[in-house]
């Protein structure tokens, strides 16, 4: 009987392997991008950066066969890289060839547990941009975020104005009744509700027992608790490039060039008319290529890339450009207003195993054939809550995310980059049973900057994240910790013997554990970036001295040049920003086509 059982298991294994290889070889076909052998003399539009926003723009602007579009991307193609589309393998993207690998300048008020007090700031360097390496969490933000934009002079950007573009961008697939007044079901971005372990349901039940409602946070109200929604479909990452570029990959009027690093924008008579760029394997620093535009150059290089290129091209604060002997084209506050979400880790011990299963060969085959199992999960994140730290606040200022397992030291060393010294003196028990809650501060008052380090386009910019310069942000994040504690103390978690790990972080170990002053210290040491940077090319009224682009995303005082990405956000949305970035590009595409036809 044992021999027959073993033989049966072996036969099943062989059949699964055969099915997998048949599927990969004969059924599953990824597209290819059209090879560009020679550039056109002119393009209607040149898009710099093939990330979340650039992918949307390239597809939407090339919908009209008579409009020619060139998309320049510094990184490689996104096709043919399994780790890019396997959700659980997202951490393999960190510090890889698909990562810009930015680091902040050393900080004085935050990041005290990080190597060199520098924040690691990963950004996607491939078609799809950061949508190929983010945590795939799909959250629009709060309606009041966009109404504030409109109140600050961004005409046409209220919640009522942007909602149609959120709807247009998504295909929300849910087993529950969906409110079609708020949700889309025919858009390119496939969005699903993420199914977790029992622990995720316990998180939701704890919130309900505290009086919060379970609701669709991308619907009419954000406050409450819910399963996370993600840009994952049939177990695979649904990046912006996959959603928008793949269907457009063979269009005659869309040229996509990878390995192309733009060095400078070309201006003639106060108008942007093209760009100069290097291409991997084809040019040198002394011999650059040029691309020319009839209508517009559009920067979609991201929160760090777009201000970097503007500064190199002579658009930015006069004093900064003159110090580097860069001729000033326009004196604008480029690189100011940098914002991000700061989060921290609450490690919880349990007396029974509650986490995700270890990934086995069976799970790998299950995933490859059926798209199910732990490999199709974004690192154990399946439920979230948007909460107010004080009842009188107009909107949630804290997000809690549950991670269904402990976080390994190897991960903490890479992202966020905790120093070896701190890790050696701190946690030796991260393999024990437990889970983690991530409190995130959604409306930081602190601001940072992006500046040139040199005039070399290949040098990374100097990024000062500016976290926790404002003491109110420290208190806000501590209130997030207190909210997490309330969840942990509810019966759904108590049944596991859940207790906050009392191992005190080096640097705060002389302070009484769980006192306010201990947590104030803790967040200065272990508050880390959510990788949600925004705001460095601020949108605003044309008369607002703090704005860089107007409400149609045109550079103030410069013709033929727009910025379309997360850098234009006047205030960072109160959520993961990828959905809002894609919305911005959808709306921008309509505005660009309207302006073209006037």
XYZ file of C-alpha atoms in Angstrom:
598
model
C 0.000 0.000 0.000
C 2.854 2.376 0.844
C 4.512 1.623 -2.500
C 1.254 2.280 -4.372
C 0.729 5.560 -2.493
C 4.274 6.676 -3.284
C 3.817 5.674 -6.928
C 0.542 7.607 -7.082
C 2.214 10.723 -5.652
C 5.077 10.377 -8.145
C 2.628 9.978 -11.024
C 0.709 13.085 -9.898
C 3.969 15.001 -9.708
C 4.978 13.918 -13.247
C 1.548 14.864 -14.614
C 1.704 18.280 -12.924
C 5.183 18.885 -14.367
C 3.978 17.853 -17.838
C 0.959 20.156 -17.570
C 3.185 23.013 -16.465
C 5.655 22.667 -19.334
C 2.828 22.224 -21.866
C 1.147 25.366 -20.539
C 4.355 27.415 -20.626
C 5.361 26.178 -24.091
C 2.092 26.110 -26.014
C -0.625 28.035 -24.180
C 0.909 30.961 -22.313
C 2.372 33.609 -24.570
C 3.638 36.994 -23.455
C 3.784 39.760 -26.062
C 6.930 41.318 -27.454
C 7.619 44.995 -27.984
C 8.134 46.157 -31.537
C 11.827 46.702 -32.305
C 12.679 50.335 -33.096
C 15.508 50.360 -35.642
C 15.431 54.077 -36.394
C 13.700 57.067 -34.816
C 11.323 59.262 -36.751
C 12.472 62.791 -37.519
C 9.718 64.162 -35.279
C 7.168 62.747 -32.873
C 3.990 64.446 -31.730
C 4.801 63.460 -28.140
C 7.957 62.326 -26.383
C 7.356 60.664 -23.006
C 10.325 60.397 -20.651
C 9.851 57.434 -18.322
C 7.863 54.271 -18.940
C 6.616 53.817 -15.375
C 3.074 53.837 -14.027
C 2.171 57.210 -15.556
C 4.288 56.871 -18.709
C 2.726 53.512 -19.578
C -0.770 54.999 -19.362
C 0.156 58.037 -21.452
C 1.905 56.014 -24.156
C -1.142 53.792 -24.594
C -3.784 56.514 -24.432
C -1.991 59.049 -26.662
C -1.249 56.394 -29.309
C -4.891 55.236 -29.421
C -5.222 57.630 -32.369
C -3.208 56.051 -35.243
C -2.360 59.500 -36.657
C -0.585 60.585 -33.422
C 3.067 59.526 -33.120
C 4.493 58.783 -29.677
C 8.022 58.002 -28.479
C 8.456 56.431 -25.038
C 11.990 56.556 -23.597
C 12.720 54.266 -20.635
C 16.084 54.089 -18.852
C 15.561 50.493 -17.729
C 14.959 47.285 -19.689
C 11.781 45.650 -20.945
C 9.494 44.143 -18.322
C 8.849 40.978 -20.323
C 10.487 37.648 -19.505
C 11.304 38.181 -15.819
C 9.373 35.737 -13.631
C 10.285 37.455 -10.357
C 8.660 40.643 -11.627
C 5.231 39.052 -11.960
C 5.287 36.632 -9.015
C 3.845 38.627 -6.085
C 5.719 36.860 -3.271
C 9.039 37.388 -5.077
C 8.744 41.166 -5.033
C 11.630 41.556 -2.565
C 13.954 40.033 -5.193
C 13.472 43.277 -7.111
C 15.138 45.315 -4.363
C 18.787 46.198 -5.078
C 18.520 44.477 -8.481
C 19.047 45.636 -12.063
C 15.397 46.726 -12.040
C 15.887 49.174 -9.158
C 17.250 52.734 -9.313
C 18.580 52.072 -5.789
C 18.190 55.604 -4.474
C 19.275 56.441 -0.935
C 18.488 59.560 1.047
C 20.999 61.920 2.543
C 21.870 61.073 6.190
C 19.051 62.173 8.498
C 19.178 63.890 11.884
C 15.623 63.347 13.160
C 14.751 59.915 11.760
C 16.245 56.692 10.474
C 18.489 56.415 13.525
C 18.558 52.591 13.271
C 19.389 52.609 9.554
C 22.825 52.063 8.052
C 24.404 55.532 7.884
C 21.016 57.015 8.864
C 20.121 56.793 5.168
C 16.706 55.697 3.917
C 16.671 53.134 1.112
C 14.274 54.418 -1.562
C 13.675 51.734 -4.215
C 12.218 52.829 -7.545
C 11.404 50.625 -10.516
C 13.866 50.864 -13.415
C 12.074 49.041 -16.247
C 8.936 49.408 -18.295
C 6.183 49.604 -15.699
C 8.367 51.605 -13.292
C 7.566 51.124 -9.634
C 4.406 49.173 -10.515
C 6.737 46.222 -11.257
C 8.159 46.208 -7.704
C 5.578 47.757 -5.377
C 3.390 45.791 -2.970
C 0.501 45.940 -5.470
C -1.904 47.467 -2.930
C -4.664 49.369 -4.729
C -6.017 52.278 -2.735
C -7.179 55.597 -4.162
C -6.918 57.865 -1.163
C -9.599 59.844 0.611
C -12.085 62.016 -1.275
C -10.997 64.968 0.891
C -7.432 64.625 -0.469
C -8.616 65.659 -3.919
C -11.044 68.294 -2.683
C -8.061 69.893 -0.893
C -6.154 69.921 -4.183
C -9.015 71.853 -5.777
C -9.249 74.239 -2.804
C -5.523 74.984 -3.177
C -6.004 76.140 -6.773
C -5.873 72.895 -8.770
C -8.952 73.537 -10.860
C -10.576 70.346 -12.151
C -8.969 68.042 -9.564
C -11.724 67.719 -6.947
C -12.928 64.232 -6.035
C -15.936 64.685 -8.328
C -13.539 65.526 -11.174
C -11.084 62.654 -10.662
C -13.548 59.862 -9.818
C -14.353 59.133 -13.504
C -10.652 58.501 -14.150
C -10.311 56.121 -11.209
C -13.301 54.257 -12.618
C -11.882 54.344 -16.154
C -8.564 52.845 -15.063
C -9.818 49.738 -13.262
C -11.498 46.407 -13.735
C -12.489 45.555 -10.157
C -13.235 41.855 -9.773
C -15.122 41.039 -6.572
C -17.412 38.290 -5.287
C -19.362 40.933 -3.368
C -21.871 43.443 -4.669
C -19.930 46.326 -6.193
C -21.157 49.924 -6.130
C -20.782 50.874 -9.786
C -21.160 54.541 -8.900
C -17.597 54.295 -7.561
C -15.993 51.208 -9.110
C -14.952 50.369 -12.661
C -15.254 46.993 -14.378
C -13.891 47.527 -17.903
C -10.574 49.346 -17.316
C -7.051 48.041 -18.017
C -5.947 47.586 -14.366
C -7.277 44.302 -12.998
C -7.975 44.686 -9.268
C -8.921 41.836 -6.949
C -9.615 41.354 -3.248
C -6.720 39.521 -1.624
C -7.558 36.367 0.310
C -5.413 35.762 3.365
C -5.107 33.274 6.201
C -7.414 33.180 9.238
C -5.223 35.867 10.811
C -6.447 38.424 8.270
C -10.049 37.687 9.211
C -9.064 38.043 12.879
C -7.713 41.511 12.070
C -11.042 42.455 10.487
C -13.009 40.937 13.386
C -10.895 42.901 15.904
C -11.724 46.129 14.101
C -15.427 45.290 14.040
C -15.376 44.518 17.771
C -13.880 48.003 18.287
C -16.814 49.556 16.412
C -15.322 50.014 12.947
C -17.232 49.053 9.811
C -16.026 46.665 7.138
C -16.311 48.536 3.853
C -14.810 49.056 0.402
C -12.242 51.786 1.099
C -12.209 52.616 -2.624
C -15.959 53.225 -2.499
C -17.977 56.026 -0.944
C -16.115 56.114 2.405
C -12.511 55.264 3.295
C -12.673 54.918 7.086
C -12.983 51.341 8.286
C -11.460 47.904 7.788
C -11.350 45.585 4.789
C -9.489 42.880 2.919
C -6.769 44.533 0.883
C -7.354 45.118 -2.809
C -4.417 44.557 -5.104
C -3.326 44.814 -8.722
C -3.059 41.016 -8.897
C -4.987 38.799 -11.301
C -4.905 35.002 -11.385
C -1.947 35.103 -9.035
C 0.196 37.466 -11.126
C 1.188 41.105 -10.699
C -0.852 43.388 -12.936
C 1.585 46.248 -13.521
C 0.829 49.439 -15.434
C 2.981 48.202 -18.320
C 1.085 44.925 -18.461
C -2.260 46.717 -18.364
C -1.502 49.516 -20.813
C 1.683 48.847 -22.819
C 1.306 45.173 -23.633
C -1.908 45.674 -25.644
C -0.253 48.608 -27.477
C 3.142 46.926 -27.981
C 2.895 46.486 -31.765
C 1.312 49.800 -32.741
C 3.022 51.427 -35.727
C 2.663 54.899 -34.216
C 4.203 53.995 -30.814
C 7.978 53.583 -30.536
C 9.282 52.240 -27.214
C 13.025 52.565 -26.608
C 14.542 50.926 -23.518
C 17.978 51.528 -21.999
C 17.538 55.229 -22.867
C 18.643 57.698 -20.174
C 17.568 61.270 -20.914
C 20.268 63.821 -20.051
C 18.605 67.110 -20.901
C 15.523 68.753 -22.367
C 16.168 70.792 -25.526
C 14.621 74.283 -25.574
C 14.165 76.679 -28.489
C 12.570 80.104 -28.021
C 11.158 79.226 -24.602
C 9.628 75.950 -25.753
C 10.662 72.339 -25.195
C 11.298 70.773 -28.610
C 13.033 67.515 -27.739
C 15.497 65.663 -25.531
C 19.074 64.437 -25.680
C 19.714 60.954 -24.337
C 22.181 58.112 -24.121
C 21.270 54.547 -24.978
C 22.848 51.509 -23.404
C 25.388 49.966 -25.774
C 24.900 52.602 -28.485
C 26.240 55.910 -27.180
C 28.846 57.468 -24.924
C 28.772 60.539 -22.680
C 30.331 62.540 -25.515
C 28.003 61.258 -28.208
C 24.315 61.609 -27.348
C 21.228 60.923 -29.417
C 18.406 63.401 -29.909
C 14.661 62.998 -30.302
C 12.475 65.891 -31.460
C 8.825 66.629 -30.720
C 6.264 68.575 -32.732
C 3.913 69.135 -29.822
C 5.131 68.223 -26.330
C 7.776 66.645 -24.165
C 6.118 64.920 -21.188
C 8.120 64.011 -18.090
C 6.908 60.877 -16.312
C 10.213 60.006 -14.671
C 8.794 59.930 -11.147
C 9.169 61.787 -7.875
C 12.979 61.796 -8.108
C 13.562 61.473 -11.855
C 11.331 64.313 -13.072
C 12.795 67.029 -10.801
C 16.292 65.678 -11.496
C 15.845 66.144 -15.248
C 14.234 69.575 -14.880
C 17.121 70.773 -12.710
C 19.709 69.423 -15.168
C 17.851 71.305 -17.915
C 17.898 74.659 -16.098
C 14.440 74.661 -14.518
C 14.529 74.997 -10.744
C 15.497 77.324 -7.885
C 17.801 79.994 -9.321
C 20.282 79.939 -6.428
C 20.735 76.167 -6.731
C 21.228 76.213 -10.513
C 23.624 79.158 -10.443
C 25.720 77.465 -7.754
C 26.250 74.618 -10.243
C 26.765 77.037 -13.183
C 23.655 75.748 -14.986
C 22.023 78.427 -17.199
C 18.600 79.267 -15.748
C 15.691 78.637 -18.121
C 12.989 79.137 -15.463
C 13.201 79.947 -11.750
C 10.672 77.513 -10.247
C 10.555 75.565 -6.927
C 11.421 72.223 -8.528
C 12.463 69.600 -5.969
C 10.674 71.224 -3.029
C 7.650 69.734 -1.217
C 8.907 66.107 -1.123
C 6.455 63.970 0.864
C 6.290 60.316 1.827
C 4.451 58.079 4.261
C 6.395 56.996 7.333
C 5.567 53.588 8.786
C 6.894 51.503 11.638
C 6.832 47.854 12.715
C 4.888 46.424 15.647
C 6.203 42.904 16.231
C 3.689 40.602 17.925
C 4.498 37.248 19.530
C 1.983 34.401 19.689
C 2.033 31.066 21.490
C 0.913 29.150 18.384
C 1.981 29.312 14.755
C -0.317 31.705 12.894
C 1.655 32.716 9.826
C 1.866 31.743 6.198
C 3.142 28.265 5.276
C 6.719 27.839 4.093
C 6.786 27.762 0.288
C 7.428 24.228 -0.992
C 7.921 22.644 -4.406
C 4.221 21.792 -4.356
C 3.351 25.477 -3.838
C 5.642 26.440 -6.733
C 3.925 24.017 -9.098
C 0.478 24.982 -7.796
C 1.297 28.605 -8.519
C 2.763 28.009 -11.982
C -0.233 25.974 -13.144
C -3.211 27.422 -11.280
C -1.960 30.853 -10.124
C -2.950 30.017 -6.548
C -1.114 29.505 -3.267
C 1.270 31.648 -1.210
C 3.408 32.720 -4.201
C 0.456 34.767 -5.466
C 0.378 36.848 -2.276
C 2.058 40.241 -1.726
C 4.338 39.217 1.167
C 1.518 38.204 3.488
C -0.383 41.515 3.375
C -4.123 40.857 3.031
C -6.065 43.205 5.320
C -5.955 46.867 6.252
C -7.712 49.574 8.247
C -7.946 53.332 7.664
C -8.481 55.033 11.025
C -8.605 58.404 12.765
C -6.156 58.868 15.624
C -8.596 61.443 17.080
C -12.372 61.416 16.705
C -12.566 65.081 15.661
C -10.363 64.624 12.571
C -12.078 65.155 9.191
C -10.547 61.996 7.668
C -8.359 58.991 8.586
C -4.728 59.860 9.301
C -3.500 56.337 10.124
C -3.399 53.146 8.078
C -2.766 49.759 9.678
C -1.637 46.824 7.527
C -1.414 43.280 8.858
C 1.550 41.104 7.817
C 0.692 37.440 8.400
C 4.141 36.408 9.630
C 7.242 37.670 11.388
C 9.641 39.683 9.229
C 13.036 38.096 8.672
C 16.322 39.775 9.588
C 17.535 39.348 6.014
C 14.610 41.485 4.825
C 15.110 44.165 7.490
C 18.765 44.466 6.481
C 17.898 45.153 2.818
C 14.651 47.080 3.099
C 14.483 49.318 5.068
C 18.233 48.844 5.576
C 18.568 48.461 9.348
C 22.214 48.568 10.353
C 24.092 45.361 11.128
C 24.993 46.724 14.565
C 21.353 47.308 15.524
C 20.240 43.904 14.215
C 23.013 42.124 16.133
C 22.047 43.819 19.406
C 18.330 43.576 18.864
C 16.221 40.668 17.568
C 17.371 37.059 17.840
C 13.875 35.572 17.838
C 12.297 36.726 14.586
C 11.740 33.087 13.568
C 9.400 32.486 16.520
C 5.607 32.413 15.929
C 3.977 35.780 15.467
C 2.907 38.495 13.084
C 3.496 42.183 12.399
C 1.238 45.230 12.184
C 2.464 48.235 10.211
C 1.073 51.596 11.420
C 1.509 54.268 8.747
C 1.191 58.043 9.121
C -0.924 59.247 6.190
C -0.627 63.045 6.497
C 2.885 64.055 7.386
C 3.649 67.712 8.044
C 7.390 67.291 7.396
C 8.736 68.018 3.910
C 11.930 67.125 2.086
C 13.819 68.190 -1.037
C 15.445 66.822 -4.187
C 18.606 68.618 -5.339
C 21.384 67.993 -7.830
C 24.485 66.365 -6.421
C 26.394 67.358 -9.567
C 25.739 68.242 -13.200
C 26.429 64.649 -14.273
C 23.065 63.194 -15.417
C 24.162 59.734 -14.289
C 24.725 60.850 -10.686
C 21.759 60.247 -8.409
C 20.179 63.421 -7.016
C 20.626 64.401 -3.365
C 17.379 63.387 -1.645
C 16.624 64.813 1.794
C 13.468 63.011 2.942
C 13.057 65.321 5.959
C 11.114 62.776 8.017
C 10.018 63.743 11.562
C 11.335 67.303 11.422
C 7.899 68.236 12.731
C 7.217 66.816 16.214
C 3.515 66.439 15.371
C 4.500 63.634 12.999
C 6.216 61.769 15.846
C 3.078 62.005 17.968
C 0.903 61.016 14.999
C 2.830 57.808 14.355
C 2.805 56.951 18.072
C -0.991 57.274 17.965
C -0.883 54.732 15.143
C 1.005 52.359 17.457
C -1.659 52.871 20.135
C -4.378 51.977 17.618
C -2.491 48.796 16.688
C -2.312 47.887 20.385
C -6.089 48.172 20.672
C -6.483 45.650 17.845
C -4.009 43.226 19.447
C -5.896 43.359 22.762
C -9.189 42.214 21.211
C -10.376 38.598 21.572
C -9.694 37.525 17.945
C -5.969 38.097 18.609
C -5.968 37.274 22.333
C -6.877 33.644 21.574
C -3.346 33.210 20.178
C -1.762 34.657 23.310
C -0.775 37.715 21.256
C 1.591 40.144 22.984
C 3.703 42.973 21.639
C 7.350 41.941 21.543
C 9.000 43.745 24.456
C 12.540 43.553 23.038
C 13.648 47.172 23.264
C 15.456 48.645 20.309
C 19.075 49.721 20.950
C 19.138 53.469 21.524
C 15.824 53.395 23.386
C 16.645 50.591 25.834
C 17.060 52.906 28.827
C 13.437 54.065 28.502
C 10.424 52.378 30.084
C 8.847 50.027 27.571
C 5.415 51.131 26.301
C 5.719 54.649 27.701
C 4.979 57.469 25.269
C 8.597 58.592 25.460
C 9.752 55.059 24.538
C 7.573 55.017 21.419
C 8.686 58.557 20.504
C 12.242 57.239 20.546
C 11.233 54.036 18.735
C 9.718 55.801 15.720
C 12.777 58.037 15.348
C 14.877 54.866 15.211
C 12.532 52.542 13.355
C 10.213 54.767 11.349
C 10.868 53.838 7.705
C 9.762 54.955 4.259
C 6.676 53.412 2.664
C 8.299 54.234 -0.711
C 5.385 56.578 -1.470
C 7.294 59.683 -2.561
C 5.372 62.551 -4.180
C 5.114 66.317 -4.542
C 8.443 67.501 -6.024
C 6.900 69.196 -9.099
C 3.894 70.592 -7.296
C 0.685 71.365 -9.161
C -1.103 74.584 -8.270
C -2.564 77.865 -9.389
C -0.329 79.595 -11.918
C 0.070 82.510 -9.456
C 1.080 80.235 -6.568
C 4.831 80.776 -5.991
C 5.159 77.236 -4.551
C 3.828 75.498 -7.694
C 5.812 74.150 -10.655
C 2.992 73.097 -12.999
C -0.480 74.509 -13.554
C -3.727 72.563 -13.204
C -3.241 71.153 -16.716
C 0.228 69.949 -15.661
C 2.065 72.403 -17.960
C 5.369 73.853 -16.763
C 4.769 77.445 -15.755
C 6.255 79.838 -18.285
C 7.551 77.108 -20.618
C 5.813 75.869 -23.753
C 5.596 72.271 -24.904
C 6.493 70.709 -21.543
C 4.385 68.866 -18.964
C 4.975 66.696 -15.931
C 2.660 63.727 -15.419
C 3.455 61.491 -12.441
C 3.260 61.426 -8.620
C 5.591 64.433 -8.391
C 2.709 66.794 -9.276
C 0.646 65.926 -6.182
C 0.312 69.087 -4.040
C -0.343 66.832 -1.038
C 0.340 63.114 -0.994
C -2.856 61.072 -1.051
C -3.814 59.269 2.169
C -3.062 55.800 0.819
C -0.711 53.837 -1.407
C -0.250 56.265 -4.326
C -0.112 53.950 -7.364
C -3.851 54.103 -8.105
C -3.778 57.913 -7.891
C -0.700 58.093 -10.147
C -2.476 56.048 -12.806
C -5.568 58.258 -12.394
C -3.386 61.363 -12.906
C -2.068 59.939 -16.179
C -5.555 58.970 -17.390
C -6.789 62.511 -16.740
C -3.635 64.061 -18.229
C -4.050 62.059 -21.442
C -7.526 63.517 -21.906
C -6.258 67.057 -21.199
C -3.355 66.677 -23.647
C -5.653 65.448 -26.412
C -8.132 68.266 -25.687
C -5.347 70.858 -25.903
C -4.057 69.274 -29.116
C -7.440 69.644 -30.784
C -8.017 73.272 -29.767
